Amino acid sequence: GENVEQHPSTLSVQEGDSAVIKCTYSDSASNYFPWYKQELGKGSQLIIDIRSNVGEKKDQRIAVTLNKTAKHFSLHITETQPEDSAVYFCAASKPGGYNKLIFGAGTRLAVHP
Amino acid sequence: EPEVTQTPSHQVTQMGQEVILRCVPISNHLYFYWYRQILGQKVEFLVSFYNNEISEKSEIFDDQFSVERPDGSNFTLKIRSTKLEDSAMYFCASSDGKGEAFFGQGTRLTVV
């Protein structure tokens, strides 16, 4: 069935370093890949997304890359700050209006000052 | 910025009781979803809703669960007879069908 694997489960970096979180998906029909940030006690906030017709997308310190052949996509955060500390979830969905999201298990990122 | 709102933020209920979780999706969205996140686990899809009917549901969404859009603005999830294992964060989401889903802040359901 549909599945999204996410690694690592925890990631600890020093402020200013880069952080990379990787996901793989099983369903080759998936064409939309969002990343969500979940802070303690809050809902999930979309931080960046990418569609299958694009290989890379960047928004300030955050970038996402997609390799459709390998069914991999990755989140890159540069110049990390303590406020980047949160749980990050990747997800994938297939075409169609219903757009059910299949989530990865999450990565707990800790940025130490 | 438009947002999805959920109430209550936290609900404590006795096992066997019925609960209704409420959501107000973004006003021009047509697709609505409920997801669940058990503590320490991944976010799981429960159900999608479009055109006043369920479009897809997961195996988690058994006969104890139901969804409704009673008045054209609210979108509710009802659990008929809660079990301890229903304790989780429940997230509502809505979408315009083009991909991006907007999530609410969640309702923490605790079944005791």
Coordinates of C-alpha atoms in Angstrom, one line a residue:
Chain A
G1 CA 0.0 0.0 0.0
E2 CA 0.9 3.6 0.1
N3 CA 3.8 4.4 2.4
V4 CA 6.1 7.3 3.2
E5 CA 9.4 6.6 5.1
Q6 CA 11.1 9.5 6.8
H7 CA 14.7 9.7 8.2
P8 CA 16.1 10.5 10.6
S9 CA 13.6 10.3 13.5
T10 CA 15.6 12.8 15.5
L11 CA 18.2 15.3 14.4
S12 CA 20.3 17.6 16.6
V13 CA 22.3 20.4 15.1
Q14 CA 24.1 23.5 16.2
E15 CA 22.7 26.9 15.4
G16 CA 23.9 28.0 12.0
D17 CA 24.4 24.5 10.7
S18 CA 22.3 22.9 8.0
A19 CA 19.7 20.2 8.5
V20 CA 18.5 17.7 6.0
I21 CA 15.5 15.4 6.4
K22 CA 14.9 12.7 3.8
C23 CA 11.7 10.9 2.7
T24 CA 10.9 8.1 0.3
Y25 CA 7.5 7.2 -1.0
S26 CA 6.2 4.0 -2.4
D27 CA 3.4 5.1 -4.8
S28 CA 4.9 6.3 -8.1
A29 CA 1.7 8.1 -8.9
S30 CA 2.3 10.6 -6.1
N31 CA 2.8 14.0 -7.5
Y32 CA 2.5 16.4 -4.6
F33 CA 4.9 16.5 -1.7
P34 CA 4.3 19.0 1.2
W35 CA 6.4 19.5 4.3
Y36 CA 4.8 20.4 7.6
K37 CA 6.2 21.9 10.8
Q38 CA 4.6 21.0 14.0
E39 CA 5.5 22.9 17.1
L40 CA 4.6 21.7 20.6
G41 CA 0.9 22.1 21.2
K42 CA 0.1 23.4 17.8
G43 CA -1.2 22.0 14.5
S44 CA 0.8 21.3 11.5
Q45 CA 1.8 24.2 9.4
L46 CA 2.8 23.9 5.8
I47 CA 6.3 25.3 5.3
I48 CA 7.0 24.3 1.7
D49 CA 5.8 21.9 -1.0
I50 CA 6.8 20.7 -4.3
R51 CA 5.1 19.1 -7.3
S52 CA 6.4 16.4 -9.5
N53 CA 7.1 18.6 -12.5
V54 CA 9.8 20.5 -10.5
G55 CA 13.1 19.1 -9.1
E56 CA 13.8 21.8 -6.6
K57 CA 12.1 24.6 -4.8
K58 CA 13.6 27.2 -2.4
D59 CA 12.0 29.6 0.0
Q60 CA 14.6 31.6 1.9
R61 CA 16.4 29.2 4.2
I62 CA 14.2 26.3 3.3
A63 CA 14.6 24.1 0.2
V64 CA 13.0 20.9 -1.0
T65 CA 14.4 18.6 -3.7
L66 CA 12.6 15.8 -5.5
N67 CA 14.0 12.8 -7.3
K68 CA 11.0 11.1 -9.0
T69 CA 13.1 8.3 -10.4
A70 CA 14.3 7.3 -7.0
K71 CA 11.1 8.3 -5.3
H72 CA 13.0 10.5 -2.8
F73 CA 12.4 14.0 -1.6
S74 CA 14.3 16.0 0.9
L75 CA 14.0 19.1 3.1
H76 CA 17.0 21.3 3.5
I77 CA 17.2 24.0 6.2
T78 CA 20.2 26.2 6.1
E79 CA 21.5 28.6 8.8
T80 CA 19.3 26.9 11.4
Q81 CA 18.0 28.9 14.3
P82 CA 16.6 27.7 17.7
E83 CA 13.1 28.6 16.5
D84 CA 13.4 25.9 13.8
S85 CA 13.2 23.3 16.5
A86 CA 10.1 21.3 15.9
V87 CA 8.8 18.1 14.5
Y88 CA 8.8 18.1 10.7
F89 CA 6.6 15.8 8.7
C90 CA 6.8 15.0 5.0
A91 CA 3.8 13.8 3.1
A92 CA 2.8 12.6 -0.4
S93 CA -0.4 12.6 -2.3
K94 CA -1.7 11.5 -5.7
P95 CA -3.5 13.5 -8.3
G96 CA -7.2 14.0 -7.8
G97 CA -9.3 16.4 -5.9
Y98 CA -9.4 14.3 -2.8
N99 CA -5.7 14.7 -2.2
K100 CA -5.4 12.4 0.7
L101 CA -2.0 12.9 2.4
I102 CA 0.2 10.0 3.5
F103 CA 2.6 11.2 6.1
G104 CA 6.0 10.2 7.2
A105 CA 6.7 9.4 10.8
G106 CA 8.2 12.8 11.5
T107 CA 11.6 14.1 12.4
R108 CA 12.2 15.9 15.7
L109 CA 14.7 18.6 15.0
A110 CA 16.6 20.3 17.8
V111 CA 18.7 23.3 17.1
H112 CA 21.1 24.2 19.9
P113 CA 22.3 27.7 20.5
Chain B
E1 CA -4.8 34.8 6.2
P2 CA -7.6 32.2 6.1
E3 CA -7.3 29.4 8.5
V4 CA -9.0 26.2 9.6
T5 CA -10.4 26.4 13.2
Q6 CA -11.1 23.5 15.5
T7 CA -13.0 23.3 18.7
P8 CA -12.6 22.3 21.4
S9 CA -8.8 22.4 21.8
H10 CA -8.9 19.7 24.4
Q11 CA -11.7 17.2 25.2
V12 CA -11.7 14.8 28.0
T13 CA -14.4 12.1 27.9
Q14 CA -15.4 8.9 29.7
M15 CA -15.0 5.7 27.8
G16 CA -18.2 4.8 26.0
Q17 CA -19.4 8.3 25.7
E18 CA -20.0 10.1 22.4
V19 CA -17.9 13.0 21.4
I20 CA -18.2 15.5 18.6
L21 CA -15.2 17.3 17.3
R22 CA -15.9 20.5 15.3
C23 CA -14.1 22.2 12.5
V24 CA -14.7 25.3 10.4
P25 CA -12.9 24.9 7.1
I26 CA -11.7 27.7 4.9
S27 CA -14.8 29.1 3.4
N28 CA -14.2 28.5 -0.4
H29 CA -12.7 25.0 0.1
L30 CA -14.7 22.0 -1.1
Y31 CA -12.6 19.1 0.2
F32 CA -12.5 18.3 3.9
Y33 CA -10.5 15.8 5.9
W34 CA -9.9 14.4 9.3
Y35 CA -6.6 13.0 10.4
R36 CA -5.5 11.5 13.7
Q37 CA -2.2 11.5 15.5
I38 CA -1.7 9.1 18.4
L39 CA 1.0 10.4 20.8
G40 CA 4.4 9.6 19.4
Q41 CA 3.1 8.2 16.1
K42 CA 2.6 9.5 12.6
V43 CA -0.4 11.5 11.4
E44 CA -2.9 9.1 9.9
F45 CA -5.6 9.7 7.4
L46 CA -9.2 9.0 8.6
V47 CA -11.6 10.3 6.1
S48 CA -12.1 12.7 3.2
F49 CA -15.4 14.4 2.4
Y50 CA -16.6 16.1 -0.8
N51 CA -19.9 17.1 -2.1
N52 CA -21.7 16.1 1.1
E53 CA -20.5 12.6 1.1
I54 CA -17.5 10.5 2.2
S55 CA -15.1 10.2 -0.7
E56 CA -12.5 7.9 1.0
K57 CA -12.0 6.5 4.4
S58 CA -9.3 4.5 6.1
E59 CA -9.7 1.2 7.9
I60 CA -9.5 3.2 11.2
F61 CA -12.7 4.9 10.3
D62 CA -15.1 2.2 11.4
D63 CA -18.8 2.3 12.3
Q64 CA -18.0 4.2 15.5
F65 CA -17.0 7.2 13.4
S66 CA -19.1 9.5 11.3
V67 CA -18.7 12.9 9.7
E68 CA -21.2 15.6 8.8
R69 CA -21.4 19.0 7.4
P70 CA -24.6 20.1 9.1
D71 CA -24.9 23.7 8.2
G72 CA -22.6 24.4 5.2
S73 CA -19.8 25.8 7.3
N74 CA -19.0 23.4 10.2
F75 CA -17.5 20.0 9.5
T76 CA -17.8 17.5 12.4
L77 CA -16.3 14.2 13.4
K78 CA -18.4 12.1 15.8
I79 CA -17.1 9.1 17.7
R80 CA -20.2 7.2 18.9
S81 CA -18.7 5.2 21.8
T82 CA -15.2 6.2 22.6
K83 CA -12.5 3.7 23.5
L84 CA -9.3 4.4 25.3
E85 CA -7.4 3.9 22.1
D86 CA -9.3 6.8 20.5
S87 CA -7.1 9.1 22.6
A88 CA -5.2 11.2 20.1
M89 CA -4.9 14.6 18.4
Y90 CA -7.5 14.9 15.8
F91 CA -6.7 17.3 12.9
C92 CA -9.2 18.7 10.5
A93 CA -8.0 20.0 7.1
S94 CA -9.5 21.6 4.0
S95 CA -8.4 22.0 0.5
D96 CA -9.5 23.6 -2.7
G97 CA -8.6 20.4 -4.5
K98 CA -5.4 21.7 -6.2
G99 CA -3.1 20.2 -3.6
E100 CA -2.3 22.3 -0.6
A101 CA -4.3 21.2 2.5
F102 CA -4.6 23.6 5.4
F103 CA -4.7 22.1 8.8
G104 CA -6.4 23.2 12.0
Q105 CA -4.6 23.3 15.3
G106 CA -6.1 20.1 16.4
T107 CA -8.3 18.8 19.2
R108 CA -6.6 16.7 21.8
L109 CA -9.0 13.9 22.8
T110 CA -8.4 12.1 26.0
V111 CA -10.5 9.1 26.8
V112 CA -10.5 8.0 30.4

